C-alpha atoms as a printed R data frame, in Angstrom:
    type eleno elety resid chain resno       x      y       z
1   ATOM     1    CA   MET     A     1 128.809 11.252 -34.565
2   ATOM     2    CA   PRO     A     2 129.453 12.990 -31.209
3   ATOM     3    CA   SER     A     3 127.159 12.101 -28.332
4   ATOM     4    CA   ALA     A     4 125.840 14.141 -25.428
5   ATOM     5    CA   LEU     A     5 123.997 13.477 -22.193
6   ATOM     6    CA   VAL     A     6 121.922 16.469 -21.067
7   ATOM     7    CA   THR     A     7 119.826 16.744 -17.908
8   ATOM     8    CA   GLY     A     8 116.765 18.932 -17.470
9   ATOM     9    CA   VAL     A     9 115.703 18.745 -21.118
10  ATOM    10    CA   SER     A    10 111.966 19.195 -20.589
11  ATOM    11    CA   SER     A    11 112.135 23.002 -20.741
12  ATOM    12    CA   GLY     A    12 114.276 26.106 -20.372
13  ATOM    13    CA   ILE     A    13 118.052 26.005 -20.652
14  ATOM    14    CA   GLY     A    14 118.284 22.204 -20.785
15  ATOM    15    CA   GLU     A    15 115.846 22.030 -23.680
16  ATOM    16    CA   ALA     A    16 117.682 24.815 -25.521
17  ATOM    17    CA   ILE     A    17 120.994 23.002 -25.071
18  ATOM    18    CA   ALA     A    18 119.566 19.720 -26.354
19  ATOM    19    CA   LEU     A    19 118.102 21.417 -29.433
20  ATOM    20    CA   THR     A    20 121.330 23.296 -30.159
21  ATOM    21    CA   LEU     A    21 123.389 20.127 -29.899
22  ATOM    22    CA   LEU     A    22 120.986 18.262 -32.167
23  ATOM    23    CA   ASP     A    23 121.265 21.055 -34.742
24  ATOM    24    CA   ALA     A    24 125.038 20.696 -34.517
25  ATOM    25    CA   GLY     A    25 124.858 16.989 -35.331
26  ATOM    26    CA   TYR     A    26 125.061 15.441 -31.875
27  ATOM    27    CA   GLU     A    27 123.243 12.332 -30.775
28  ATOM    28    CA   VAL     A    28 121.562 13.462 -27.535
29  ATOM    29    CA   THR     A    29 120.219 11.525 -24.583
30  ATOM    30    CA   GLY     A    30 118.017 13.651 -22.340
31  ATOM    31    CA   LEU     A    31 117.158 13.108 -18.686
32  ATOM    32    CA   SER     A    32 114.167 14.796 -17.036
33  ATOM    33    CA   ARG     A    33 111.001 14.161 -15.049
34  ATOM    34    CA   ARG     A    34 108.669 15.466 -17.759
35  ATOM    35    CA   GLU     A    35 108.809 14.291 -21.338
36  ATOM    36    CA   PRO     A    36 110.203 17.017 -23.609
37  ATOM    37    CA   GLY     A    37 108.590 18.026 -26.873
38  ATOM    38    CA   ILE     A    38 111.720 17.245 -28.889
39  ATOM    39    CA   ASP     A    39 111.103 15.409 -32.135
40  ATOM    40    CA   ASN     A    40 114.397 14.262 -33.600
41  ATOM    41    CA   ALA     A    41 115.608 10.813 -34.615
42  ATOM    42    CA   ARG     A    42 118.930 11.463 -32.844
43  ATOM    43    CA   PHE     A    43 117.235 12.270 -29.534
44  ATOM    44    CA   SER     A    44 116.330  9.729 -26.871
45  ATOM    45    CA   TRP     A    45 114.712 10.465 -23.522
46  ATOM    46    CA   ARG     A    46 114.781  8.782 -20.141
47  ATOM    47    CA   ASN     A    47 112.298  9.580 -17.416
48  ATOM    48    CA   VAL     A    48 114.445 10.394 -14.373
49  ATOM    49    CA   ASP     A    49 113.797 12.459 -11.263
50  ATOM    50    CA   LEU     A    50 117.207 14.112 -10.758
51  ATOM    51    CA   GLY     A    51 116.310 14.637  -7.111
52  ATOM    52    CA   ASP     A    52 116.042 10.873  -6.562
53  ATOM    53    CA   LEU     A    53 119.648  9.700  -6.346
54  ATOM    54    CA   ASN     A    54 118.689  6.039  -6.648
55  ATOM    55    CA   GLN     A    55 117.143  6.808 -10.036
56  ATOM    56    CA   VAL     A    56 120.213  8.813 -11.040
57  ATOM    57    CA   GLN     A    57 122.532  5.975 -10.046
58  ATOM    58    CA   ASP     A    58 120.444  3.494 -12.023
59  ATOM    59    CA   VAL     A    59 120.431  5.563 -15.208
60  ATOM    60    CA   ALA     A    60 124.159  6.277 -14.887
61  ATOM    61    CA   LYS     A    61 124.745  2.524 -15.182
62  ATOM    62    CA   GLN     A    62 122.456  2.214 -18.199
63  ATOM    63    CA   VAL     A    63 123.405  5.084 -20.517
64  ATOM    64    CA   ALA     A    64 126.251  4.972 -22.980
65  ATOM    65    CA   THR     A    65 129.289  7.046 -22.078
66  ATOM    66    CA   PRO     A    66 128.912 10.431 -23.806
67  ATOM    67    CA   ASP     A    67 131.481 12.737 -25.378
68  ATOM    68    CA   LEU     A    68 129.756 15.677 -23.665
69  ATOM    69    CA   LEU     A    69 127.946 15.687 -20.330
70  ATOM    70    CA   VAL     A    70 125.816 18.735 -19.507
71  ATOM    71    CA   HIS     A    71 124.003 19.073 -16.199
72  ATOM    72    CA   ALA     A    72 121.294 21.693 -16.650
73  ATOM    73    CA   ALA     A    73 118.528 20.392 -14.383
74  ATOM    74    CA   GLY     A    74 117.577 22.702 -11.546
75  ATOM    75    CA   PHE     A    75 114.932 24.581  -9.652
76  ATOM    76    CA   MET     A    76 114.780 27.531  -7.303
77  ATOM    77    CA   ALA     A    77 113.133 27.842  -3.906
78  ATOM    78    CA   THR     A    78 113.537 31.241  -2.248
79  ATOM    79    CA   GLY     A    79 113.208 32.536   1.293
80  ATOM    80    CA   SER     A    80 114.626 35.063   3.719
81  ATOM    81    CA   LEU     A    81 116.104 34.280   7.126
82  ATOM    82    CA   GLY     A    82 113.344 33.219   9.466
83  ATOM    83    CA   GLU     A    83 111.414 31.406   6.762
84  ATOM    84    CA   LEU     A    84 114.014 29.021   5.289
85  ATOM    85    CA   LYS     A    85 113.042 25.364   5.026
86  ATOM    86    CA   ALA     A    86 115.576 22.575   5.395
87  ATOM    87    CA   GLU     A    87 113.705 20.445   2.875
88  ATOM    88    CA   ASP     A    88 114.155 23.127   0.203
89  ATOM    89    CA   LEU     A    89 117.913 23.112   0.696
90  ATOM    90    CA   ALA     A    90 117.994 19.310   0.645
91  ATOM    91    CA   GLY     A    91 115.956 19.182  -2.551
92  ATOM    92    CA   MET     A    92 118.096 21.709  -4.403
93  ATOM    93    CA   HIS     A    93 121.306 20.103  -3.144
94  ATOM    94    CA   ALA     A    94 120.191 16.744  -4.507
95  ATOM    95    CA   VAL     A    95 119.370 18.113  -7.966
96  ATOM    96    CA   HIS     A    96 122.136 20.709  -8.302
97  ATOM    97    CA   VAL     A    97 125.059 18.978  -6.567
98  ATOM    98    CA   GLN     A    98 124.545 15.294  -5.861
99  ATOM    99    CA   ALA     A    99 122.987 14.372  -9.217
100 ATOM   100    CA   PRO     A   100 125.938 15.654 -11.291
101 ATOM   101    CA   MET     A   101 128.341 14.065  -8.809
102 ATOM   102    CA   VAL     A   102 126.686 10.679  -9.351
103 ATOM   103    CA   LEU     A   103 126.687 11.071 -13.140
104 ATOM   104    CA   VAL     A   104 130.253 12.339 -13.478
105 ATOM   105    CA   ASN     A   105 131.563  9.835 -10.948
106 ATOM   106    CA   ALA     A   106 130.037  6.993 -12.948
107 ATOM   107    CA   LEU     A   107 130.793  8.200 -16.466
108 ATOM   108    CA   ALA     A   108 134.057 10.174 -16.337
109 ATOM   109    CA   PRO     A   109 136.292  7.105 -15.907
110 ATOM   110    CA   THR     A   110 135.142  5.767 -19.296
111 ATOM   111    CA   MET     A   111 134.815  9.073 -21.167
112 ATOM   112    CA   SER     A   112 137.188  9.385 -24.104
113 ATOM   113    CA   ASP     A   113 140.200 11.650 -23.853
114 ATOM   114    CA   GLY     A   114 139.193 15.135 -24.964
115 ATOM   115    CA   SER     A   115 135.600 14.827 -23.788
116 ATOM   116    CA   ARG     A   116 133.789 17.737 -22.130
117 ATOM   117    CA   ILE     A   117 131.742 18.333 -18.980
118 ATOM   118    CA   VAL     A   118 129.622 21.455 -18.484
119 ATOM   119    CA   LEU     A   119 127.668 22.268 -15.331
120 ATOM   120    CA   ILE     A   120 125.002 24.959 -15.458
121 ATOM   121    CA   GLY     A   121 125.463 27.209 -12.445
122 ATOM   122    CA   SER     A   122 123.985 30.652 -11.865
123 ATOM   123    CA   ARG     A   123 125.088 34.246 -11.590
124 ATOM   124    CA   THR     A   124 123.320 34.026  -8.211
125 ATOM   125    CA   MET     A   125 126.247 31.904  -6.981
126 ATOM   126    CA   SER     A   126 127.920 35.061  -5.708
127 ATOM   127    CA   GLY     A   127 125.027 35.626  -3.299
128 ATOM   128    CA   VAL     A   128 121.635 37.319  -3.540
129 ATOM   129    CA   ALA     A   129 119.302 38.278  -0.702
130 ATOM   130    CA   GLY     A   130 116.456 35.817  -0.385
131 ATOM   131    CA   LYS     A   131 118.243 33.157  -2.445
132 ATOM   132    CA   SER     A   132 120.804 31.888   0.051
133 ATOM   133    CA   GLN     A   133 119.978 28.205  -0.288
134 ATOM   134    CA   TYR     A   134 119.858 28.304  -4.086
135 ATOM   135    CA   ALA     A   135 123.131 30.256  -4.151
136 ATOM   136    CA   ALA     A   136 124.763 27.743  -1.819
137 ATOM   137    CA   THR     A   137 123.887 24.743  -3.985
138 ATOM   138    CA   LYS     A   138 124.854 26.434  -7.237
139 ATOM   139    CA   SER     A   139 128.137 27.762  -5.838
140 ATOM   140    CA   ALA     A   140 129.062 24.200  -4.839
141 ATOM   141    CA   LEU     A   141 129.358 23.448  -8.546
142 ATOM   142    CA   VAL     A   142 132.450 25.643  -8.736
143 ATOM   143    CA   GLY     A   143 134.314 23.474  -6.242
144 ATOM   144    CA   LEU     A   144 133.231 20.319  -8.010
145 ATOM   145    CA   SER     A   145 134.124 21.630 -11.455
146 ATOM   146    CA   ARG     A   146 137.569 22.980 -10.582
147 ATOM   147    CA   SER     A   147 138.475 19.803  -8.694
148 ATOM   148    CA   TRP     A   148 137.309 17.581 -11.531
149 ATOM   149    CA   ALA     A   149 139.113 19.779 -14.050
150 ATOM   150    CA   MET     A   150 142.361 19.164 -12.179
151 ATOM   151    CA   GLU     A   151 141.787 15.408 -12.093
152 ATOM   152    CA   LEU     A   152 140.793 15.140 -15.742
153 ATOM   153    CA   ALA     A   153 143.312 17.537 -17.280
154 ATOM   154    CA   PRO     A   154 145.891 14.787 -17.996
155 ATOM   155    CA   ARG     A   155 143.264 13.179 -20.257
156 ATOM   156    CA   GLY     A   156 142.397 16.424 -22.018
157 ATOM   157    CA   ILE     A   157 138.874 16.371 -20.571
158 ATOM   158    CA   THR     A   158 137.612 19.842 -19.709
159 ATOM   159    CA   CYS     A   159 135.102 20.737 -17.017
160 ATOM   160    CA   ASN     A   160 133.525 24.174 -16.720
161 ATOM   161    CA   VAL     A   161 130.573 26.004 -15.196
162 ATOM   162    CA   VAL     A   162 128.315 28.202 -17.306
163 ATOM   163    CA   ALA     A   163 126.563 30.674 -15.006
164 ATOM   164    CA   PRO     A   164 123.499 32.386 -16.508
165 ATOM   165    CA   GLY     A   165 121.847 35.422 -15.011
166 ATOM   166    CA   PRO     A   166 118.048 35.884 -15.123
167 ATOM   167    CA   THR     A   167 117.025 33.788 -18.111
168 ATOM   168    CA   ASP     A   168 113.782 33.666 -20.055
169 ATOM   169    CA   THR     A   169 112.617 30.253 -18.827
170 ATOM   170    CA   PRO     A   170 109.628 28.806 -16.944
171 ATOM   171    CA   MET     A   171 111.687 29.126 -13.733
172 ATOM   172    CA   MET     A   172 111.022 32.867 -13.860
173 ATOM   173    CA   VAL     A   173 107.362 32.234 -13.030
174 ATOM   174    CA   ASP     A   174 107.861 29.267 -10.684
175 ATOM   175    CA   PRO     A   175 105.722 29.864  -7.546
176 ATOM   176    CA   ARG     A   176 108.638 28.694  -5.385
177 ATOM   177    CA   ARG     A   177 110.539 31.883  -6.230
178 ATOM   178    CA   ALA     A   178 107.597 34.238  -5.785
179 ATOM   179    CA   GLY     A   179 109.317 36.145  -2.982
180 ATOM   180    CA   VAL     A   180 112.191 37.227  -5.224
181 ATOM   181    CA   PRO     A   181 110.883 38.319  -8.647
182 ATOM   182    CA   PRO     A   182 113.375 38.507 -11.543
183 ATOM   183    CA   VAL     A   183 115.055 41.809 -12.339
184 ATOM   184    CA   THR     A   184 115.666 42.756 -15.967
185 ATOM   185    CA   PRO     A   185 119.443 43.018 -16.615
186 ATOM   186    CA   PRO     A   186 121.082 46.265 -17.811
187 ATOM   187    CA   LEU     A   187 121.054 45.104 -21.443
188 ATOM   188    CA   GLY     A   188 117.278 45.366 -21.293
189 ATOM   189    CA   ALA     A   189 116.137 41.771 -21.616
190 ATOM   190    CA   LEU     A   190 116.315 38.443 -19.837
191 ATOM   191    CA   VAL     A   191 119.050 36.129 -21.064
192 ATOM   192    CA   ASP     A   192 118.020 34.075 -24.094
193 ATOM   193    CA   PRO     A   193 118.351 30.313 -23.360
194 ATOM   194    CA   ALA     A   194 119.677 29.885 -26.906
195 ATOM   195    CA   ASP     A   195 122.619 32.138 -26.007
196 ATOM   196    CA   VAL     A   196 123.448 29.916 -23.038
197 ATOM   197    CA   ALA     A   197 123.214 26.876 -25.298
198 ATOM   198    CA   ALA     A   198 125.540 28.492 -27.832
199 ATOM   199    CA   LEU     A   199 128.170 29.010 -25.135
200 ATOM   200    CA   VAL     A   200 127.864 25.353 -24.122
201 ATOM   201    CA   LEU     A   201 128.302 24.350 -27.766
202 ATOM   202    CA   PHE     A   202 131.452 26.477 -27.977
203 ATOM   203    CA   LEU     A   203 132.907 24.815 -24.880
204 ATOM   204    CA   ALA     A   204 132.076 21.431 -26.391
205 ATOM   205    CA   GLY     A   205 133.715 22.282 -29.705
206 ATOM   206    CA   GLU     A   206 137.260 22.357 -31.019
207 ATOM   207    CA   HIS     A   207 138.032 25.825 -29.684
208 ATOM   208    CA   GLY     A   208 136.859 24.992 -26.168
209 ATOM   209    CA   LYS     A   209 139.784 22.654 -25.652
210 ATOM   210    CA   SER     A   210 141.917 25.244 -23.824
211 ATOM   211    CA   ILE     A   211 139.243 26.273 -21.289
212 ATOM   212    CA   THR     A   212 138.837 24.246 -18.111
213 ATOM   213    CA   GLY     A   213 138.048 24.839 -14.450
214 ATOM   214    CA   GLN     A   214 136.406 28.165 -15.267
215 ATOM   215    CA   VAL     A   215 133.101 29.905 -14.505
216 ATOM   216    CA   MET     A   216 131.683 31.651 -17.559
217 ATOM   217    CA   THR     A   217 128.995 34.185 -16.692
218 ATOM   218    CA   ILE     A   218 126.307 35.107 -19.197
219 ATOM   219    CA   CYS     A   219 124.004 37.562 -17.487
220 ATOM   220    CA   GLY     A   220 122.999 40.470 -19.710
221 ATOM   221    CA   GLY     A   221 125.099 42.747 -17.555
222 ATOM   222    CA   ALA     A   222 123.418 41.803 -14.281
223 ATOM   223    CA   SER     A   223 126.793 41.235 -12.610
224 ATOM   224    CA   LEU     A   224 127.763 44.847 -13.346
225 ATOM   225    CA   LYS     A   225 125.339 45.920 -10.616
226 ATOM   226    CA   GLY     A   226 127.171 43.990  -7.926
């Protein structure tokens, strides 16, 4: 039975990924601050604040090495120049960049050949007014992923970034992003988290073996608008 470690499983994209993997027969370990409402005998949950790197380091030593590692945990704080807060950048950097670094650094050396790593980025990585700090932390995942892909290629381990556009998750109504409300993509609806999860499942499957070091955007056409 394949195994997966998924962060941010309490809601949104992380929860959708965990549920999709469970439906596909995976044994899933979820990491999040809040307990998810996932009822499945093949699911186990660990209470971890992904912004607390000591907690992340501890859990990385405790969990079994997975066949698939998905980092989906994240949050958005917005702000224009003149109102940016250093603590917001530090918080997002810890969750978006340092947490996956700690997990992959600890687990990749013992992952089986042919295993998969998927980092959830954002279409915002290319830059959006009022989201500079969020964009900076999410865009850092590209450098991590491509570098890790190069290191792990000899072992057949792939590493990719899935970059959703505006997605129908609780983040859309998070007060911390109040200054930059979501814009409906050209296709007429926010991205369905289940669609993001399906792309992750594809990358984790047999036919994802030839894709590594790539950014795969799923945005409902939002990127067509520049």
